Amino acid sequence: MASVGGGGGSCTRTIDGRFGGGTRGTESAGDGTRGTKRAGDDGTRWTQSAGDDGDSSDQMGAGEPLAPWGGRDRNFINEIELLDDSKHRDGSIYTGSSFLHKLFRLNYTEETYLEPMMLSMPTDCWPDPVDCYEHLFCHMMQIYSLKLAYTSADADTSGNPILLYGFMAVRDCLNPRRNYVFRRTRDDPFVVVQDSNGSSFIRMSGPKRGIEMQSLVLVEFDMRIKIGENEEDDLQLIDGAIYFDSLVLPPDMIINRRIVGDCGAVDMSLAFLHCAAEATIQVGISNVPDGGLSLFLQAHANDIKNGIWLFDNVVSEPCELNRFVVAACRGSKLLLIVKSRPVNGTASLPISKFFIRDVRRHGSDSMTFNVHTAKIDVKVNWSTLDLPSSALREDNHYPFALDD
């Protein structure tokens, strides 16, 4: 997918003075206690506000349309600074000459060619795949949720749902190519609605594979609000890039950062995980009841209460869902919650099933759930990101990426 360029209506609110990596503002501890952070001080621990932990709703089905407003949520989250000269709208992200522009090859717009499950069934384990010392766990990033925090008054759609399109992608030092976590075209925008808790989550479509975080990770985005018939009438929600440094992030806990743009803001909930593996979740559904099956899937891992939303929709015919990639720490367990009910049934509450497995380096685990008349097959493939050099192109690592 080519980057979304051109167009973009203007908004009355502008953001300037952005530069890389730091955070600023205040954050509430949920009990009325407030504090401040120095720029770049990501090591400070904060207690999150109740209801803002990044969980998606357990309710199945869409809520009411989001009503845009021009105010700001002053009780929750710190803003993160944008990189200088990193806009898609003016093309500066492709021509920048800073260290990070070169490190992550921001002038390259290709999707990462690395696939998930690359070491699920290796042949060179020592002494064996179960007790393997050849392939190591590595530090990883897990993005738990994206949420539309607010929009400017210019984005008022008169009570209609907000339509988002564009992309958000992660670039790591394993392969400095786009690993998309959100990707929608203007012809197929994401419809933002509020769930039963009043939150406006942006459903992620990725990542394609696990996100390595041995050092730096860069997040690139160009997300817009569809307004009218023509692209030039659309509004720029957020545009640019940010980065995270593993040396200053608190390990194995949720952090929340706000990306502020011209016409609103997006909240990102993520975690920096020590010694993790890639879990690729595959779900197949057969024997779908007449009228369809309302299905909700959520993953929990790393002894963190926040859930990772995987799926929440109606399945009308037998199918295989898109693959879901989750990072899970060594020594923890992966919990998959499956809730379902027939659309035309009389059941008022969904039937819940649980899939629990220990995190490991290689191999796979599977389980079959029978709910109502449907059959749900779940398979988890485990893999480390300790890939051999033969699996990588020469431009993957930073000594090559720094070359012009």
JSON list of N, CA, C and O in Angstrom, two decimals, residues 115-120 140 142 207-210 277-283 310 321-328 334 336 355 360-361 363-366 378-385:
[
{"chain": "A", "resi": 115, "resn": "GLU", "atom": "N", "xyz": [8.00, -12.89, 7.90]},
{"chain": "A", "resi": 115, "resn": "GLU", "atom": "CA", "xyz": [6.70, -13.50, 8.22]},
{"chain": "A", "resi": 115, "resn": "GLU", "atom": "C", "xyz": [6.67, -13.94, 9.67]},
{"chain": "A", "resi": 115, "resn": "GLU", "atom": "O", "xyz": [7.73, -14.10, 10.30]},
{"chain": "A", "resi": 116, "resn": "PRO", "atom": "N", "xyz": [5.49, -14.17, 10.23]},
{"chain": "A", "resi": 116, "resn": "PRO", "atom": "CA", "xyz": [5.42, -14.77, 11.56]},
{"chain": "A", "resi": 116, "resn": "PRO", "atom": "C", "xyz": [5.78, -16.26, 11.49]},
{"chain": "A", "resi": 116, "resn": "PRO", "atom": "O", "xyz": [5.87, -16.84, 10.41]},
{"chain": "A", "resi": 117, "resn": "MET", "atom": "N", "xyz": [6.03, -16.85, 12.63]},
{"chain": "A", "resi": 117, "resn": "MET", "atom": "CA", "xyz": [6.25, -18.29, 12.77]},
{"chain": "A", "resi": 117, "resn": "MET", "atom": "C", "xyz": [7.50, -18.78, 12.05]},
{"chain": "A", "resi": 117, "resn": "MET", "atom": "O", "xyz": [7.59, -19.94, 11.66]},
{"chain": "A", "resi": 118, "resn": "MET", "atom": "N", "xyz": [8.50, -17.90, 11.85]},
{"chain": "A", "resi": 118, "resn": "MET", "atom": "CA", "xyz": [9.67, -18.29, 11.09]},
{"chain": "A", "resi": 118, "resn": "MET", "atom": "C", "xyz": [10.52, -19.32, 11.81]},
{"chain": "A", "resi": 118, "resn": "MET", "atom": "O", "xyz": [11.28, -20.08, 11.18]},
{"chain": "A", "resi": 119, "resn": "LEU", "atom": "N", "xyz": [10.43, -19.38, 13.14]},
{"chain": "A", "resi": 119, "resn": "LEU", "atom": "CA", "xyz": [11.18, -20.39, 13.91]},
{"chain": "A", "resi": 119, "resn": "LEU", "atom": "C", "xyz": [10.24, -21.27, 14.73]},
{"chain": "A", "resi": 119, "resn": "LEU", "atom": "O", "xyz": [10.58, -21.71, 15.82]},
{"chain": "A", "resi": 120, "resn": "SER", "atom": "N", "xyz": [9.04, -21.50, 14.21]},
{"chain": "A", "resi": 120, "resn": "SER", "atom": "CA", "xyz": [8.12, -22.40, 14.92]},
{"chain": "A", "resi": 120, "resn": "SER", "atom": "C", "xyz": [8.58, -23.85, 14.87]},
{"chain": "A", "resi": 120, "resn": "SER", "atom": "O", "xyz": [8.36, -24.62, 15.80]},
{"chain": "A", "resi": 140, "resn": "MET", "atom": "N", "xyz": [10.66, -7.52, 23.34]},
{"chain": "A", "resi": 140, "resn": "MET", "atom": "CA", "xyz": [9.66, -7.23, 22.31]},
{"chain": "A", "resi": 140, "resn": "MET", "atom": "C", "xyz": [8.74, -6.12, 22.77]},
{"chain": "A", "resi": 140, "resn": "MET", "atom": "O", "xyz": [8.66, -5.81, 23.97]},
{"chain": "A", "resi": 142, "resn": "GLN", "atom": "N", "xyz": [4.68, -4.91, 22.65]},
{"chain": "A", "resi": 142, "resn": "GLN", "atom": "CA", "xyz": [3.30, -5.31, 22.39]},
{"chain": "A", "resi": 142, "resn": "GLN", "atom": "C", "xyz": [2.43, -4.08, 22.44]},
{"chain": "A", "resi": 142, "resn": "GLN", "atom": "O", "xyz": [2.40, -3.37, 23.45]},
{"chain": "A", "resi": 207, "resn": "PRO", "atom": "N", "xyz": [-0.03, -6.46, 14.44]},
{"chain": "A", "resi": 207, "resn": "PRO", "atom": "CA", "xyz": [1.06, -6.49, 13.45]},
{"chain": "A", "resi": 207, "resn": "PRO", "atom": "C", "xyz": [1.11, -7.79, 12.65]},
{"chain": "A", "resi": 207, "resn": "PRO", "atom": "O", "xyz": [0.51, -8.79, 13.03]},
{"chain": "A", "resi": 208, "resn": "LYS", "atom": "N", "xyz": [1.85, -7.71, 11.54]},
{"chain": "A", "resi": 208, "resn": "LYS", "atom": "CA", "xyz": [2.04, -8.89, 10.70]},
{"chain": "A", "resi": 208, "resn": "LYS", "atom": "C", "xyz": [2.89, -9.93, 11.41]},
{"chain": "A", "resi": 208, "resn": "LYS", "atom": "O", "xyz": [2.65, -11.13, 11.27]},
{"chain": "A", "resi": 209, "resn": "ARG", "atom": "N", "xyz": [3.89, -9.48, 12.15]},
{"chain": "A", "resi": 209, "resn": "ARG", "atom": "CA", "xyz": [4.80, -10.36, 12.90]},
{"chain": "A", "resi": 209, "resn": "ARG", "atom": "C", "xyz": [5.15, -9.68, 14.21]},
{"chain": "A", "resi": 209, "resn": "ARG", "atom": "O", "xyz": [4.76, -8.54, 14.47]},
{"chain": "A", "resi": 210, "resn": "GLY", "atom": "N", "xyz": [5.90, -10.39, 15.05]},
{"chain": "A", "resi": 210, "resn": "GLY", "atom": "CA", "xyz": [6.30, -9.82, 16.33]},
{"chain": "A", "resi": 210, "resn": "GLY", "atom": "C", "xyz": [7.21, -8.61, 16.15]},
{"chain": "A", "resi": 210, "resn": "GLY", "atom": "O", "xyz": [7.94, -8.50, 15.17]},
{"chain": "A", "resi": 277, "resn": "ALA", "atom": "N", "xyz": [8.43, -14.23, 23.43]},
{"chain": "A", "resi": 277, "resn": "ALA", "atom": "CA", "xyz": [8.33, -15.00, 22.19]},
{"chain": "A", "resi": 277, "resn": "ALA", "atom": "C", "xyz": [7.12, -14.52, 21.42]},
{"chain": "A", "resi": 277, "resn": "ALA", "atom": "O", "xyz": [6.23, -13.85, 21.96]},
{"chain": "A", "resi": 278, "resn": "GLU", "atom": "N", "xyz": [7.09, -14.87, 20.16]},
{"chain": "A", "resi": 278, "resn": "GLU", "atom": "CA", "xyz": [5.98, -14.52, 19.27]},
{"chain": "A", "resi": 278, "resn": "GLU", "atom": "C", "xyz": [4.96, -15.65, 19.27]},
{"chain": "A", "resi": 278, "resn": "GLU", "atom": "O", "xyz": [5.28, -16.79, 18.97]},
{"chain": "A", "resi": 279, "resn": "ALA", "atom": "N", "xyz": [3.71, -15.32, 19.61]},
{"chain": "A", "resi": 279, "resn": "ALA", "atom": "CA", "xyz": [2.61, -16.28, 19.56]},
{"chain": "A", "resi": 279, "resn": "ALA", "atom": "C", "xyz": [1.68, -15.89, 18.41]},
{"chain": "A", "resi": 279, "resn": "ALA", "atom": "O", "xyz": [1.11, -14.80, 18.43]},
{"chain": "A", "resi": 280, "resn": "THR", "atom": "N", "xyz": [1.56, -16.75, 17.42]},
{"chain": "A", "resi": 280, "resn": "THR", "atom": "CA", "xyz": [0.67, -16.50, 16.29]},
{"chain": "A", "resi": 280, "resn": "THR", "atom": "C", "xyz": [-0.59, -17.34, 16.47]},
{"chain": "A", "resi": 280, "resn": "THR", "atom": "O", "xyz": [-0.52, -18.58, 16.48]},
{"chain": "A", "resi": 281, "resn": "ILE", "atom": "N", "xyz": [-1.71, -16.67, 16.62]},
{"chain": "A", "resi": 281, "resn": "ILE", "atom": "CA", "xyz": [-2.98, -17.33, 16.93]},
{"chain": "A", "resi": 281, "resn": "ILE", "atom": "C", "xyz": [-3.79, -17.46, 15.64]},
{"chain": "A", "resi": 281, "resn": "ILE", "atom": "O", "xyz": [-4.04, -16.47, 14.95]},
{"chain": "A", "resi": 282, "resn": "GLN", "atom": "N", "xyz": [-4.18, -18.68, 15.34]},
{"chain": "A", "resi": 282, "resn": "GLN", "atom": "CA", "xyz": [-5.00, -18.96, 14.16]},
{"chain": "A", "resi": 282, "resn": "GLN", "atom": "C", "xyz": [-6.32, -19.58, 14.61]},
{"chain": "A", "resi": 282, "resn": "GLN", "atom": "O", "xyz": [-6.33, -20.50, 15.43]},
{"chain": "A", "resi": 283, "resn": "VAL", "atom": "N", "xyz": [-7.41, -19.07, 14.08]},
{"chain": "A", "resi": 283, "resn": "VAL", "atom": "CA", "xyz": [-8.75, -19.51, 14.49]},
{"chain": "A", "resi": 283, "resn": "VAL", "atom": "C", "xyz": [-9.56, -19.89, 13.26]},
{"chain": "A", "resi": 283, "resn": "VAL", "atom": "O", "xyz": [-9.68, -19.10, 12.31]},
{"chain": "A", "resi": 310, "resn": "LEU", "atom": "N", "xyz": [-8.76, -9.15, 19.72]},
{"chain": "A", "resi": 310, "resn": "LEU", "atom": "CA", "xyz": [-8.45, -9.90, 18.51]},
{"chain": "A", "resi": 310, "resn": "LEU", "atom": "C", "xyz": [-9.61, -9.85, 17.51]},
{"chain": "A", "resi": 310, "resn": "LEU", "atom": "O", "xyz": [-9.39, -9.61, 16.32]},
{"chain": "A", "resi": 321, "resn": "LEU", "atom": "N", "xyz": [-10.21, -16.98, 10.39]},
{"chain": "A", "resi": 321, "resn": "LEU", "atom": "CA", "xyz": [-9.98, -15.57, 10.69]},
{"chain": "A", "resi": 321, "resn": "LEU", "atom": "C", "xyz": [-8.55, -15.21, 10.35]},
{"chain": "A", "resi": 321, "resn": "LEU", "atom": "O", "xyz": [-7.68, -16.07, 10.18]},
{"chain": "A", "resi": 322, "resn": "ASN", "atom": "N", "xyz": [-8.30, -13.91, 10.25]},
{"chain": "A", "resi": 322, "resn": "ASN", "atom": "CA", "xyz": [-6.93, -13.45, 10.05]},
{"chain": "A", "resi": 322, "resn": "ASN", "atom": "C", "xyz": [-6.05, -13.90, 11.20]},
{"chain": "A", "resi": 322, "resn": "ASN", "atom": "O", "xyz": [-6.52, -14.06, 12.34]},
{"chain": "A", "resi": 323, "resn": "ARG", "atom": "N", "xyz": [-4.77, -14.08, 10.92]},
{"chain": "A", "resi": 323, "resn": "ARG", "atom": "CA", "xyz": [-3.84, -14.45, 11.99]},
{"chain": "A", "resi": 323, "resn": "ARG", "atom": "C", "xyz": [-3.65, -13.30, 12.96]},
{"chain": "A", "resi": 323, "resn": "ARG", "atom": "O", "xyz": [-3.63, -12.13, 12.57]},
{"chain": "A", "resi": 324, "resn": "PHE", "atom": "N", "xyz": [-3.49, -13.62, 14.22]},
{"chain": "A", "resi": 324, "resn": "PHE", "atom": "CA", "xyz": [-3.25, -12.62, 15.26]},
{"chain": "A", "resi": 324, "resn": "PHE", "atom": "C", "xyz": [-1.89, -12.90, 15.89]},
{"chain": "A", "resi": 324, "resn": "PHE", "atom": "O", "xyz": [-1.60, -14.04, 16.28]},
{"chain": "A", "resi": 325, "resn": "VAL", "atom": "N", "xyz": [-1.05, -11.87, 15.99]},
{"chain": "A", "resi": 325, "resn": "VAL", "atom": "CA", "xyz": [0.29, -12.04, 16.53]},
{"chain": "A", "resi": 325, "resn": "VAL", "atom": "C", "xyz": [0.39, -11.31, 17.86]},
{"chain": "A", "resi": 325, "resn": "VAL", "atom": "O", "xyz": [0.08, -10.11, 17.96]},
{"chain": "A", "resi": 326, "resn": "VAL", "atom": "N", "xyz": [0.83, -12.03, 18.90]},
{"chain": "A", "resi": 326, "resn": "VAL", "atom": "CA", "xyz": [0.91, -11.51, 20.26]},
{"chain": "A", "resi": 326, "resn": "VAL", "atom": "C", "xyz": [2.30, -11.82, 20.82]},
{"chain": "A", "resi": 326, "resn": "VAL", "atom": "O", "xyz": [2.85, -12.90, 20.57]},
{"chain": "A", "resi": 327, "resn": "ALA", "atom": "N", "xyz": [2.87, -10.87, 21.56]},
{"chain": "A", "resi": 327, "resn": "ALA", "atom": "CA", "xyz": [4.13, -11.11, 22.26]},
{"chain": "A", "resi": 327, "resn": "ALA", "atom": "C", "xyz": [3.83, -11.61, 23.68]},
{"chain": "A", "resi": 327, "resn": "ALA", "atom": "O", "xyz": [2.99, -11.04, 24.37]},
{"chain": "A", "resi": 328, "resn": "ALA", "atom": "N", "xyz": [4.52, -12.66, 24.10]},
{"chain": "A", "resi": 328, "resn": "ALA", "atom": "CA", "xyz": [4.27, -13.26, 25.41]},
{"chain": "A", "resi": 328, "resn": "ALA", "atom": "C", "xyz": [5.60, -13.56, 26.10]},
{"chain": "A", "resi": 328, "resn": "ALA", "atom": "O", "xyz": [6.51, -14.14, 25.49]},
{"chain": "A", "resi": 334, "resn": "LEU", "atom": "N", "xyz": [-0.24, -17.75, 28.20]},
{"chain": "A", "resi": 334, "resn": "LEU", "atom": "CA", "xyz": [-1.11, -17.09, 27.24]},
{"chain": "A", "resi": 334, "resn": "LEU", "atom": "C", "xyz": [-2.54, -17.55, 27.50]},
{"chain": "A", "resi": 334, "resn": "LEU", "atom": "O", "xyz": [-2.82, -18.76, 27.51]},
{"chain": "A", "resi": 336, "resn": "LEU", "atom": "N", "xyz": [-6.42, -17.16, 26.13]},
{"chain": "A", "resi": 336, "resn": "LEU", "atom": "CA", "xyz": [-7.32, -16.73, 25.06]},
{"chain": "A", "resi": 336, "resn": "LEU", "atom": "C", "xyz": [-8.75, -16.90, 25.54]},
{"chain": "A", "resi": 336, "resn": "LEU", "atom": "O", "xyz": [-9.16, -18.00, 25.93]},
{"chain": "A", "resi": 355, "resn": "PHE", "atom": "N", "xyz": [-8.58, -20.76, 26.67]},
{"chain": "A", "resi": 355, "resn": "PHE", "atom": "CA", "xyz": [-7.45, -21.50, 26.11]},
{"chain": "A", "resi": 355, "resn": "PHE", "atom": "C", "xyz": [-6.22, -20.98, 26.85]},
{"chain": "A", "resi": 355, "resn": "PHE", "atom": "O", "xyz": [-5.86, -19.81, 26.72]},
{"chain": "A", "resi": 360, "resn": "ARG", "atom": "N", "xyz": [6.37, -20.73, 25.23]},
{"chain": "A", "resi": 360, "resn": "ARG", "atom": "CA", "xyz": [7.57, -21.49, 24.88]},
{"chain": "A", "resi": 360, "resn": "ARG", "atom": "C", "xyz": [8.18, -20.95, 23.60]},
{"chain": "A", "resi": 360, "resn": "ARG", "atom": "O", "xyz": [7.60, -20.10, 22.94]},
{"chain": "A", "resi": 361, "resn": "ARG", "atom": "N", "xyz": [9.37, -21.48, 23.26]},
{"chain": "A", "resi": 361, "resn": "ARG", "atom": "CA", "xyz": [10.11, -20.95, 22.13]},
{"chain": "A", "resi": 361, "resn": "ARG", "atom": "C", "xyz": [9.55, -21.42, 20.79]},
{"chain": "A", "resi": 361, "resn": "ARG", "atom": "O", "xyz": [9.42, -20.64, 19.85]},
{"chain": "A", "resi": 363, "resn": "GLY", "atom": "N", "xyz": [7.25, -24.69, 18.41]},
{"chain": "A", "resi": 363, "resn": "GLY", "atom": "CA", "xyz": [6.17, -25.65, 18.42]},
{"chain": "A", "resi": 363, "resn": "GLY", "atom": "C", "xyz": [4.81, -24.99, 18.32]},
{"chain": "A", "resi": 363, "resn": "GLY", "atom": "O", "xyz": [4.67, -23.81, 18.00]},
{"chain": "A", "resi": 364, "resn": "SER", "atom": "N", "xyz": [3.78, -25.76, 18.63]},
{"chain": "A", "resi": 364, "resn": "SER", "atom": "CA", "xyz": [2.41, -25.27, 18.54]},
{"chain": "A", "resi": 364, "resn": "SER", "atom": "C", "xyz": [1.52, -25.95, 19.57]},
{"chain": "A", "resi": 364, "resn": "SER", "atom": "O", "xyz": [1.85, -27.04, 20.08]},
{"chain": "A", "resi": 365, "resn": "ASP", "atom": "N", "xyz": [0.43, -25.31, 19.88]},
{"chain": "A", "resi": 365, "resn": "ASP", "atom": "CA", "xyz": [-0.62, -25.86, 20.75]},
{"chain": "A", "resi": 365, "resn": "ASP", "atom": "C", "xyz": [-1.95, -25.67, 20.05]},
{"chain": "A", "resi": 365, "resn": "ASP", "atom": "O", "xyz": [-2.15, -24.68, 19.33]},
{"chain": "A", "resi": 366, "resn": "SER", "atom": "N", "xyz": [-2.86, -26.60, 20.25]},
{"chain": "A", "resi": 366, "resn": "SER", "atom": "CA", "xyz": [-4.16, -26.48, 19.61]},
{"chain": "A", "resi": 366, "resn": "SER", "atom": "C", "xyz": [-5.26, -26.98, 20.53]},
{"chain": "A", "resi": 366, "resn": "SER", "atom": "O", "xyz": [-5.02, -27.74, 21.46]},
{"chain": "A", "resi": 378, "resn": "VAL", "atom": "N", "xyz": [-8.67, -23.60, 17.50]},
{"chain": "A", "resi": 378, "resn": "VAL", "atom": "CA", "xyz": [-7.66, -22.60, 17.84]},
{"chain": "A", "resi": 378, "resn": "VAL", "atom": "C", "xyz": [-6.29, -23.27, 17.81]},
{"chain": "A", "resi": 378, "resn": "VAL", "atom": "O", "xyz": [-6.09, -24.35, 18.38]},
{"chain": "A", "resi": 379, "resn": "LYS", "atom": "N", "xyz": [-5.34, -22.62, 17.14]},
{"chain": "A", "resi": 379, "resn": "LYS", "atom": "CA", "xyz": [-3.97, -23.10, 17.11]},
{"chain": "A", "resi": 379, "resn": "LYS", "atom": "C", "xyz": [-3.03, -21.93, 17.39]},
{"chain": "A", "resi": 379, "resn": "LYS", "atom": "O", "xyz": [-3.20, -20.85, 16.83]},
{"chain": "A", "resi": 380, "resn": "VAL", "atom": "N", "xyz": [-2.05, -22.15, 18.26]},
{"chain": "A", "resi": 380, "resn": "VAL", "atom": "CA", "xyz": [-1.04, -21.15, 18.58]},
{"chain": "A", "resi": 380, "resn": "VAL", "atom": "C", "xyz": [0.31, -21.69, 18.16]},
{"chain": "A", "resi": 380, "resn": "VAL", "atom": "O", "xyz": [0.73, -22.76, 18.62]},
{"chain": "A", "resi": 381, "resn": "ASN", "atom": "N", "xyz": [0.99, -20.96, 17.28]},
{"chain": "A", "resi": 381, "resn": "ASN", "atom": "CA", "xyz": [2.35, -21.32, 16.86]},
{"chain": "A", "resi": 381, "resn": "ASN", "atom": "C", "xyz": [3.34, -20.42, 17.57]},
{"chain": "A", "resi": 381, "resn": "ASN", "atom": "O", "xyz": [3.20, -19.19, 17.56]},
{"chain": "A", "resi": 382, "resn": "TRP", "atom": "N", "xyz": [4.34, -21.02, 18.18]},
{"chain": "A", "resi": 382, "resn": "TRP", "atom": "CA", "xyz": [5.34, -20.28, 18.95]},
{"chain": "A", "resi": 382, "resn": "TRP", "atom": "C", "xyz": [6.62, -20.12, 18.14]},
{"chain": "A", "resi": 382, "resn": "TRP", "atom": "O", "xyz": [7.04, -21.03, 17.43]},
{"chain": "A", "resi": 383, "resn": "SER", "atom": "N", "xyz": [7.22, -18.95, 18.26]},
{"chain": "A", "resi": 383, "resn": "SER", "atom": "CA", "xyz": [8.49, -18.71, 17.57]},
{"chain": "A", "resi": 383, "resn": "SER", "atom": "C", "xyz": [9.25, -17.61, 18.30]},
{"chain": "A", "resi": 383, "resn": "SER", "atom": "O", "xyz": [8.66, -16.68, 18.83]},
{"chain": "A", "resi": 384, "resn": "THR", "atom": "N", "xyz": [10.57, -17.73, 18.33]},
{"chain": "A", "resi": 384, "resn": "THR", "atom": "CA", "xyz": [11.40, -16.62, 18.79]},
{"chain": "A", "resi": 384, "resn": "THR", "atom": "C", "xyz": [11.70, -15.72, 17.59]},
{"chain": "A", "resi": 384, "resn": "THR", "atom": "O", "xyz": [11.43, -16.06, 16.44]},
{"chain": "A", "resi": 385, "resn": "LEU", "atom": "N", "xyz": [12.26, -14.56, 17.87]},
{"chain": "A", "resi": 385, "resn": "LEU", "atom": "CA", "xyz": [12.70, -13.66, 16.80]},
{"chain": "A", "resi": 385, "resn": "LEU", "atom": "C", "xyz": [14.22, -13.69, 16.63]},
{"chain": "A", "resi": 385, "resn": "LEU", "atom": "O", "xyz": [14.80, -12.80, 16.01]}
]
